[in-house]
Short mmCIF file of C-alpha atoms and ligand atoms in Angstrom, two decimals:
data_model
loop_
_atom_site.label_atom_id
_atom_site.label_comp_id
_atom_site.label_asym_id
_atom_site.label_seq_id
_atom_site.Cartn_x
_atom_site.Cartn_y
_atom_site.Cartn_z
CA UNK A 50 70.95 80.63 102.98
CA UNK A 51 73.47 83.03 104.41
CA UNK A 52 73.45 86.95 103.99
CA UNK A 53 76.79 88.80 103.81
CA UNK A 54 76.62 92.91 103.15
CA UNK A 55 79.68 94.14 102.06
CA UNK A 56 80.16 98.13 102.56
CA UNK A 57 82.23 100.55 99.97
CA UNK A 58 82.11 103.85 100.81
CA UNK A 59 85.08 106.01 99.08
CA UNK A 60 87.62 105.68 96.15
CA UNK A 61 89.76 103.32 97.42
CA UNK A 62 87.35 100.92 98.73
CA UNK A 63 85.85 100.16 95.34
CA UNK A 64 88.97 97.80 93.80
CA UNK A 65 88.71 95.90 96.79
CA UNK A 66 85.41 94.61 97.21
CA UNK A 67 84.92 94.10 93.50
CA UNK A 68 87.04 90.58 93.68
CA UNK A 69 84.91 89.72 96.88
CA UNK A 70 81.46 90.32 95.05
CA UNK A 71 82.79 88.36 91.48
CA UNK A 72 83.80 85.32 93.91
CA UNK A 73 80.32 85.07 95.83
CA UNK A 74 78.33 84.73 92.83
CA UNK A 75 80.31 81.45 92.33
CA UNK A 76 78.43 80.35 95.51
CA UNK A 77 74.74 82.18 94.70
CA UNK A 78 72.17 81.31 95.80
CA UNK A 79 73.42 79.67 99.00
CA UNK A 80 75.09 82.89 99.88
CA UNK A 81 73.16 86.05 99.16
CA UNK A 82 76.36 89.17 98.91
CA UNK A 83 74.77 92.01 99.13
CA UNK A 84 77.01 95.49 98.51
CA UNK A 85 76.48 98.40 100.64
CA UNK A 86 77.60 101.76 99.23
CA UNK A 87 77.84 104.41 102.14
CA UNK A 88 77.79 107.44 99.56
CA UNK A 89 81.01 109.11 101.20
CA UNK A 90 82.17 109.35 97.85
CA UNK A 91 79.62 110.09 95.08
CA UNK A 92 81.12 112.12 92.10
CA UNK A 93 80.81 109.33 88.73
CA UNK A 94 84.62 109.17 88.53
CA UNK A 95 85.61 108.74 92.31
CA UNK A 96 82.64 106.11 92.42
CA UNK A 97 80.18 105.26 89.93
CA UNK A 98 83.63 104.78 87.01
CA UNK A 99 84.81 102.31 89.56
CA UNK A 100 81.27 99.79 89.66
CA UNK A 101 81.37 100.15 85.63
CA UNK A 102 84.86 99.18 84.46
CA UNK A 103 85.45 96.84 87.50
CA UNK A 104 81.97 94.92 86.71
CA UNK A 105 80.61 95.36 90.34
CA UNK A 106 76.69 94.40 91.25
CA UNK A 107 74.45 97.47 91.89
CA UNK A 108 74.52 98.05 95.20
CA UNK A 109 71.32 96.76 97.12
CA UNK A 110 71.52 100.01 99.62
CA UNK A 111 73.01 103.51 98.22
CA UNK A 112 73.55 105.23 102.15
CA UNK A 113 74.09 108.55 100.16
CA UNK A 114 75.73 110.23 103.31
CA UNK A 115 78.40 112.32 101.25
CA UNK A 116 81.06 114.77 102.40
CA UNK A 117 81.04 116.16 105.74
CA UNK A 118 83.21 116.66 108.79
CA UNK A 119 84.67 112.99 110.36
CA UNK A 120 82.00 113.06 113.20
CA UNK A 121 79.16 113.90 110.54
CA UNK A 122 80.52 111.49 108.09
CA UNK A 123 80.68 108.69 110.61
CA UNK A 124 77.74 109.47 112.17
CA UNK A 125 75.51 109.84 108.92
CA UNK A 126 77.18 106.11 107.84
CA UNK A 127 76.16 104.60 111.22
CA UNK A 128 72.80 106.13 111.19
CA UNK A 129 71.87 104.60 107.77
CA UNK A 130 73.58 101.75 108.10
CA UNK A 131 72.20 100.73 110.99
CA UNK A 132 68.85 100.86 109.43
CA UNK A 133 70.08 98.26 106.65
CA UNK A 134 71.66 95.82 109.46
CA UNK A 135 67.89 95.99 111.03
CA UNK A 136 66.50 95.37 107.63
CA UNK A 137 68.58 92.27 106.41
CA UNK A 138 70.47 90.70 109.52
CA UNK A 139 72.92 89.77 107.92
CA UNK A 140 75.17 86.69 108.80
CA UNK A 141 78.11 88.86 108.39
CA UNK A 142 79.11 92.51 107.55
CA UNK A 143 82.55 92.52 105.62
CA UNK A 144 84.34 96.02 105.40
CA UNK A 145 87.66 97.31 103.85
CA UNK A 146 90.40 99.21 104.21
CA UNK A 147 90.20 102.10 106.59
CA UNK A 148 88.36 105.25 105.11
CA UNK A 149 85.01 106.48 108.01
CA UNK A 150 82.70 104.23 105.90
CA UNK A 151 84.72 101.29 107.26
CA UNK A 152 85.00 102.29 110.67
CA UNK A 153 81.77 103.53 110.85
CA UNK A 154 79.81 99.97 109.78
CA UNK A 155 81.93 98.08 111.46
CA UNK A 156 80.78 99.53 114.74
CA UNK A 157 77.53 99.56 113.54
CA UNK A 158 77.52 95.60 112.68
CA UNK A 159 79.09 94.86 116.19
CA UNK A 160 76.63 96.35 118.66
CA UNK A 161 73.96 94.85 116.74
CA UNK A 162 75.81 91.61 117.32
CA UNK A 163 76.81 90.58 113.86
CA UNK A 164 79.91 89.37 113.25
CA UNK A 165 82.49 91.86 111.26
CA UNK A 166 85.64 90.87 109.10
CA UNK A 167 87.83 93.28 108.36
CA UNK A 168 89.90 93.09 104.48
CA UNK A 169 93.42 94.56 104.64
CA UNK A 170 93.61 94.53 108.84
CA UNK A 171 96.56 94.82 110.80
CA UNK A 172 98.56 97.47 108.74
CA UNK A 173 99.58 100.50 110.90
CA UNK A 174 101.57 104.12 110.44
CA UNK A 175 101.41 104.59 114.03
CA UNK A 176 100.74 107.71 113.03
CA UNK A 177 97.71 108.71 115.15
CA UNK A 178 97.44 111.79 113.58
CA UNK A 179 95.99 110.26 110.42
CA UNK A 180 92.32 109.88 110.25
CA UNK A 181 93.00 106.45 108.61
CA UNK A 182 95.33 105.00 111.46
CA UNK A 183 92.33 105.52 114.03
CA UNK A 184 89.95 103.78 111.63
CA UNK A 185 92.24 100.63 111.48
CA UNK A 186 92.71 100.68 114.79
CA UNK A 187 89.03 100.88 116.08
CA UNK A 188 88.04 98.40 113.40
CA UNK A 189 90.63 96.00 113.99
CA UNK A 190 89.64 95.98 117.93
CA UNK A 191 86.15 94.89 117.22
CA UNK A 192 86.53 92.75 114.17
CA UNK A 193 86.08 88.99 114.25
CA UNK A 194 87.86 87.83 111.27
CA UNK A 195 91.31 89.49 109.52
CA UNK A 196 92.05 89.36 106.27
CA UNK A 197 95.92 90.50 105.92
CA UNK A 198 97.74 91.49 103.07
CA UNK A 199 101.46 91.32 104.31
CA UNK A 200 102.84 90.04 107.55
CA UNK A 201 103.00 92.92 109.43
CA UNK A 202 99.38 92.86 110.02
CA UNK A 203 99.98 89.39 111.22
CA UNK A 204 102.52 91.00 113.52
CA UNK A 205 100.78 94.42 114.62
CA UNK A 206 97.55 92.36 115.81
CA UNK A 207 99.52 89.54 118.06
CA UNK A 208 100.52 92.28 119.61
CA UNK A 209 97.32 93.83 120.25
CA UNK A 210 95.89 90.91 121.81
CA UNK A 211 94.54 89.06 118.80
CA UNK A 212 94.70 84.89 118.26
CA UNK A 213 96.61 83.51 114.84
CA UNK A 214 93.12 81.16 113.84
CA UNK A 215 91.10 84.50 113.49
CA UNK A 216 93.94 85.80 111.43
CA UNK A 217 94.51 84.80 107.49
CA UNK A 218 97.19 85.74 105.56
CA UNK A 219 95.56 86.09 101.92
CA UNK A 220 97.07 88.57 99.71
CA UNK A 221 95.56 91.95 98.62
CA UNK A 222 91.99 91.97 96.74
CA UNK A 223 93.33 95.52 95.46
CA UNK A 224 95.90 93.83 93.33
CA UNK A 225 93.17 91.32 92.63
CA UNK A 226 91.70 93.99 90.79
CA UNK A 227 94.70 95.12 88.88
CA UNK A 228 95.69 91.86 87.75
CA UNK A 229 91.91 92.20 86.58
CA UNK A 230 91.80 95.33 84.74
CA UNK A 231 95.78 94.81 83.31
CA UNK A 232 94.47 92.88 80.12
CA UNK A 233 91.97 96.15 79.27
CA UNK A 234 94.32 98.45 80.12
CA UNK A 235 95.27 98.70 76.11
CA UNK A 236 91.62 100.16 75.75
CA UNK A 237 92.49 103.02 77.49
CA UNK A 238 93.33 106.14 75.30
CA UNK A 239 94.93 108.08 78.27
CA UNK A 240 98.22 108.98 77.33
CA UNK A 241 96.78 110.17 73.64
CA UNK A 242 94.01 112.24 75.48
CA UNK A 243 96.97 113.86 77.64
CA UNK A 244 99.68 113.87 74.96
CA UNK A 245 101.67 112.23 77.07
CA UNK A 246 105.42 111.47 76.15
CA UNK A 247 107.44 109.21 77.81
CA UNK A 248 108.90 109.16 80.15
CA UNK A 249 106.49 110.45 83.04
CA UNK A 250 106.02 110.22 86.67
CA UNK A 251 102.84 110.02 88.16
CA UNK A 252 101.76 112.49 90.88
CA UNK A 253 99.03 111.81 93.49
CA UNK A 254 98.76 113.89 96.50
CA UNK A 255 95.37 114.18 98.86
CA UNK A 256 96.75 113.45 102.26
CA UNK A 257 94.96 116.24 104.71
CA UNK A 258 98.64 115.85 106.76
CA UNK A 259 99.85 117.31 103.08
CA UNK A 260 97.26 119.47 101.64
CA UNK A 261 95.54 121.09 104.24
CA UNK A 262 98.36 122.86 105.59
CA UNK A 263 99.18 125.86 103.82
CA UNK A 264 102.76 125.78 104.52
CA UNK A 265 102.90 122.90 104.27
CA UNK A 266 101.34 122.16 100.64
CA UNK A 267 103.38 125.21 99.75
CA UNK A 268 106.99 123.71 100.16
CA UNK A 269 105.89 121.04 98.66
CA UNK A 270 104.35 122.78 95.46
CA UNK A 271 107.79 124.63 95.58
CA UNK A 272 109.44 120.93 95.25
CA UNK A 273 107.23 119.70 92.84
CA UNK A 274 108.25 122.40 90.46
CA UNK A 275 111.87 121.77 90.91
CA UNK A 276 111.26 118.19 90.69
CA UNK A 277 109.23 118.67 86.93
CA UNK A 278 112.68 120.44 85.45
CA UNK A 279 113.70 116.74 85.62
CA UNK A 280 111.21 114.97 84.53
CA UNK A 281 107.47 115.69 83.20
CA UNK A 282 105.33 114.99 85.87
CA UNK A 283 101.27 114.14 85.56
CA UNK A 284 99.01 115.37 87.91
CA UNK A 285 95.82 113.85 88.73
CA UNK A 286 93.86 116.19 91.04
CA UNK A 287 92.07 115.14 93.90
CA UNK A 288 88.88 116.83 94.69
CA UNK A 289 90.25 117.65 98.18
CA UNK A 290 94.20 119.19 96.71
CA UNK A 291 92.29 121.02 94.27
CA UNK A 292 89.96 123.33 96.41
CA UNK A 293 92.80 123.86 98.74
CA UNK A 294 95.48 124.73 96.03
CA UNK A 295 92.66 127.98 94.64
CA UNK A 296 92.04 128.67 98.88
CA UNK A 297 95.35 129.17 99.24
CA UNK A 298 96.00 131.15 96.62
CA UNK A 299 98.72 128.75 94.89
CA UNK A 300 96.49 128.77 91.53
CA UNK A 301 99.80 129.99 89.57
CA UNK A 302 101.13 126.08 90.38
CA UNK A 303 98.48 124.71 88.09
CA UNK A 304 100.28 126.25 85.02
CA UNK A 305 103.35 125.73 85.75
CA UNK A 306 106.05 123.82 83.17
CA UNK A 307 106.11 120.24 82.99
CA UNK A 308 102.85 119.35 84.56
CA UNK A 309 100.49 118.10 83.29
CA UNK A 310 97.40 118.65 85.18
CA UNK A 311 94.09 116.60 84.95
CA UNK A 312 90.86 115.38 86.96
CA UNK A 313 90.88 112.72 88.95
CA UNK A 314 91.03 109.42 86.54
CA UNK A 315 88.86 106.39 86.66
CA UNK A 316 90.12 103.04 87.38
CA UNK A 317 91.36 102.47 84.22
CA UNK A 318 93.10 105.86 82.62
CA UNK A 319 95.27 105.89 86.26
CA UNK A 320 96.48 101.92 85.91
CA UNK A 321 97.42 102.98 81.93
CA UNK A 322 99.16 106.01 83.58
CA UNK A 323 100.75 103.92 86.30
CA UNK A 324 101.99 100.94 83.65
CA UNK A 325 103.47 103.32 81.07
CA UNK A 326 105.06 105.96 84.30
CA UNK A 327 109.03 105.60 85.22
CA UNK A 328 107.99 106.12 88.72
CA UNK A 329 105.24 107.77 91.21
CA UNK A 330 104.96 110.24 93.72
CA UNK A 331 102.47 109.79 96.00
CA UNK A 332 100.80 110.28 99.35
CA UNK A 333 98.37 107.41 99.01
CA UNK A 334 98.51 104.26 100.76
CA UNK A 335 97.21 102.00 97.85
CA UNK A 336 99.60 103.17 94.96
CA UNK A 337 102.39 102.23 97.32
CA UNK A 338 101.09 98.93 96.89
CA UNK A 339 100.19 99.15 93.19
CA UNK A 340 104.03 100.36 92.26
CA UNK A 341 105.36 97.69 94.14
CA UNK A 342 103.36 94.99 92.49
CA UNK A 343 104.14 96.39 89.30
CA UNK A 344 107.81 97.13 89.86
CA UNK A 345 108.13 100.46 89.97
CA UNK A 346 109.66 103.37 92.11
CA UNK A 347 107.51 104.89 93.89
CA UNK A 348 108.68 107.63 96.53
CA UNK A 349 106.38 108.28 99.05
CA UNK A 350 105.45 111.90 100.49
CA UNK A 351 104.83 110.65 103.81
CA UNK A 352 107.07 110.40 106.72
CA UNK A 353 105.65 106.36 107.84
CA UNK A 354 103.76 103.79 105.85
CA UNK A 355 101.11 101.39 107.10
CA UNK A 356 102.58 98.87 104.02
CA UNK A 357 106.53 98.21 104.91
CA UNK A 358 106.13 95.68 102.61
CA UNK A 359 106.43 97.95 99.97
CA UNK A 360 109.69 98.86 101.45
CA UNK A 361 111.22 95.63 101.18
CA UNK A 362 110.94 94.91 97.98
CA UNK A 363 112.94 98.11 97.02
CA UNK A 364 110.18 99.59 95.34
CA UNK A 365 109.11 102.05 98.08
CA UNK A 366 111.04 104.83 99.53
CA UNK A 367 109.85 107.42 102.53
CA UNK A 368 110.80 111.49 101.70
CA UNK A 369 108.14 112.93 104.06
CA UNK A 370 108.49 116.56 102.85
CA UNK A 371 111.98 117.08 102.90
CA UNK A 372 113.28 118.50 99.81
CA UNK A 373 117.11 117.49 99.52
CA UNK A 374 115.26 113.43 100.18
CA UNK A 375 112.41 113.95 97.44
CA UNK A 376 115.13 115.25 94.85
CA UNK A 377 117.61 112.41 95.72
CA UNK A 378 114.80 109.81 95.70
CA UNK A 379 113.67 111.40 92.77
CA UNK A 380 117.10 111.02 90.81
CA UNK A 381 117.51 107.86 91.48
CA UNK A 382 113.99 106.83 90.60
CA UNK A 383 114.68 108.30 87.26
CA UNK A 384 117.98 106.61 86.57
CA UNK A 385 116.07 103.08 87.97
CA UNK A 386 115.33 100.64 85.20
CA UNK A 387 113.63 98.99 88.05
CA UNK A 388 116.12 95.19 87.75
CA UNK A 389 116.31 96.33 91.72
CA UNK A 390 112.91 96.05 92.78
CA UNK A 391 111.51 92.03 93.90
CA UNK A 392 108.43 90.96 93.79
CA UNK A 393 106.17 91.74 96.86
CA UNK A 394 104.24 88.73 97.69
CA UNK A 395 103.51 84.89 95.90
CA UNK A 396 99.79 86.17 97.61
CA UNK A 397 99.58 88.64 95.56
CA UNK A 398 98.59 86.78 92.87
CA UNK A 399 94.68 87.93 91.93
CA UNK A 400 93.24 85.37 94.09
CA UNK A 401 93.27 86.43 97.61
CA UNK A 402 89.30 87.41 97.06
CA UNK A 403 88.78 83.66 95.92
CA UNK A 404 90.86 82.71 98.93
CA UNK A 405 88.74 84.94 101.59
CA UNK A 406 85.46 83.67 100.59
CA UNK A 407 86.57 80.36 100.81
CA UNK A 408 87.84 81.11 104.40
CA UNK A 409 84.36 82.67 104.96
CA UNK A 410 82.36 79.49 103.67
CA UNK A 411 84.35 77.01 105.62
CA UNK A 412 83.81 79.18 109.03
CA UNK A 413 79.92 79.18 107.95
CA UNK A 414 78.88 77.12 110.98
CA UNK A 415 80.47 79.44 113.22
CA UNK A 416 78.78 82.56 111.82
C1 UD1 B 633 89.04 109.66 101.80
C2 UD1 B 633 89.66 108.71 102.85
C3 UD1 B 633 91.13 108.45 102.50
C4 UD1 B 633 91.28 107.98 101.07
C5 UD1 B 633 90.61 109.00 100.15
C6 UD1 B 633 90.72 108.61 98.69
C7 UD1 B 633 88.79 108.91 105.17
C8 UD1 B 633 89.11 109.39 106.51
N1 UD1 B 633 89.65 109.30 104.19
O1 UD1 B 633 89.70 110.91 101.93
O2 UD1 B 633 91.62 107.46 103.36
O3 UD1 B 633 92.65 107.87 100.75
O4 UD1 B 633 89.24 109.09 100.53
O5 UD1 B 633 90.12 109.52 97.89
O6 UD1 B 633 87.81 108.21 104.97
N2 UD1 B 633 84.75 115.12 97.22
C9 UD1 B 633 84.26 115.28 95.94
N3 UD1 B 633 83.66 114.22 95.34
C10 UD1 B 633 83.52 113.02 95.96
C11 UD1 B 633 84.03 112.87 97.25
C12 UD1 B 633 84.65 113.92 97.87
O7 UD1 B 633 84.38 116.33 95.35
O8 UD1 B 633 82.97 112.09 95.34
C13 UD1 B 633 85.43 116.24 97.87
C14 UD1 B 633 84.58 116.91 98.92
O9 UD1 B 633 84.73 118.27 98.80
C15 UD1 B 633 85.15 116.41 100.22
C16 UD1 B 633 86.60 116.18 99.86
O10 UD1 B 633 86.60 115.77 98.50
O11 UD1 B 633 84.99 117.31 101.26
C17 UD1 B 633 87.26 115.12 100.69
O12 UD1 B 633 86.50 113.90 100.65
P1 UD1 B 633 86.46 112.93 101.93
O13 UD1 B 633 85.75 111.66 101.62
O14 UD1 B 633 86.01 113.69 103.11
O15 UD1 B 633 87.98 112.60 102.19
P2 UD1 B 633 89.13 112.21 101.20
O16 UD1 B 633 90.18 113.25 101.31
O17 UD1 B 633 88.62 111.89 99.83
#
């Protein structure tokens, strides 16, 4: 028998691992997938919403580490975790994405000597002033096995020194989990709770580059405002955008016109939103992704992405924070019936978790 651990720790580590645990059970008992949840997030609907309507196992080991600074954060993960690796040697440790959890167990794993593969390796800002861009970067150096989800991973790791056989182009379990949840998405009653009227954008913004600046998230709230004169915008509030909106005294913003403001959503009420939106505005990494598969505009607030991919296709543009860019984007992203925008990826097809596991069992002699 071979042991596997695979570690979630925050939001958007939760649609990717759920593909990887449904496609190990197919090879239970022989491999024993056990799911490691660090705790860094904790609230029900940044975590516990995510196990229930994607159908992931209990985790074996809840780390419970929570918020904290990056050093406490990492160091709480790598504490516990290391604990867990002692416990159940695993064959492998598999991690995701590039939140502290991930960087933090992945470190963990490798001085105790067990191999680590690393799901959605290779992307890169190179933008070392994101937290994020670090965490891929340390992981990728120590990982064994990469899992990409576009070629530029492929291409960002030759050049740091990596060989092609320990690198497989798979797809993206994230969409593997939207192609999932796309046939439920009609039992959602999100746009009736919201009294939502079409047509929408979608506005996600959590990005500490965005929103712990107070200048900086103030020229943007100023945009934002302009921007929902054109179209009604709806707001899902991060956790993080939310205390620093009331610390900053820019409370006013969350009454303004044309917003409409909510909670964070679970899995399912923000793929509904996303579906029945004209477009998205976002800072996050993995809605670039999810607006690309699905076709739709989606202009980033960033000034670099780790997913060019997403630029490609048409799907994706880059505004950073400059206002005359977001309103053009904007206009044009309203005025898109989206005929422009190709299809990312014939990997991204809801099978790369079938795909990596398969890649894992043939390698099982070398683990
Ligand atoms: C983390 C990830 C980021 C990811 C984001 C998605 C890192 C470095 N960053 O950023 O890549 O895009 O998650 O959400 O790992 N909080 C709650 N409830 C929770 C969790 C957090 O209220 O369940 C609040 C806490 O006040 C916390 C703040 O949100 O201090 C930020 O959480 P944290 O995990 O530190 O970073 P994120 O901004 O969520």
């Amino acid at each position: 028998m071979k042991k596997i651990i695979t570690v979630a720790g925050a939001r958007p580590n939760f649609m990717k691992i759920a593909p990887i645990d449904r496609a190990f059970k197919n090879f239970a008992p022989e491999y024993e997938h056990l799911i490691v949840h660090t705790g860094q997030h904790y609230d029900d609907i940044m975590s516990k919403s995510f196990f229930k309507i994607l159908d992931i196992s209990e985790p074996a080991y809840h780390l419970n580490v929570g918020s904290g600074s990056h050093a406490v954060q990492t160091a709480k993960v790598m504490i516990e975790f290391e604990k867990v690796c002692i416990e159940e040697k695993p064959d492998l440790v598999i991690v995701v994405g590039d939140v502290n959890s991930t960087v933090a167990c992945a470190i963990t794993a490798k001085k105790l000597h067990i191999p680590v593969a690393h799901i959605e390796a290779g992307l890169r800002s190179f933008d070392m002033a994101m937290p994020e861009e670090i965490n891929r970067k340390i992981t990728d150096s120590i990982s064994n096995i990469a899992f990409l989800t576009e070629p530029s991973g492929k291409a960002n790791l030759l050049k740091e020194g990596w060989e092609s056989k320990n690198m497989h182009l798979v797809g993206n379990t994230m969409i593997d989990s939207l192609c999932y949840i796309m046939p439920q998405l009609e039992k959602s009653d999100i746009l009736e709770k919201l009294n939502l009227s079409e047509p929408f954008a979608i506005l996600t913004m959590h990005r500490p580059s965005n929103v712990d600046d107070r200048e900086q998230l103030t020229s943007l709230v100023n945009i934002l405002e302009q921007t929902a004169k054109k179209i009604n915008l709806v707001f899902p509030i991060h956790p993080r955008t939310k205390a620093k909106i009331n610390e900053f005294g820019l409370s006013k913003f969350l009454e303004v016109n044309g917003i409409t403001f909510c909670d964070a959503l679970n899995y399912l009420d923000f793929m509904t939103l996303l579906n029945n939106s004209k477009f998205v505005l976002t800072d996050s990494g993995g809605i670039q992704e999810e607006a690309a598969f699905l076709r739709k505009p989606c202009v980033t607030l960033r000034e670099n992405t780790e997913r060019p991919i997403t630029c490609k296709t048409g799907s994706n543009i880059l505004v950073g924070n400059d206002s005359d860019k977001i309103i053009n984007a904007v206009n044009n992203a309203i005025s898109s019936d989206g005929n422009n925008i190709a299809a990312v990826s014939d990997l991204w097809d809801g099978k790369a978790a079938e795909r990596i596991v398969k890649i894992i069992i043939d390698m099982e002699n070398n683990l």
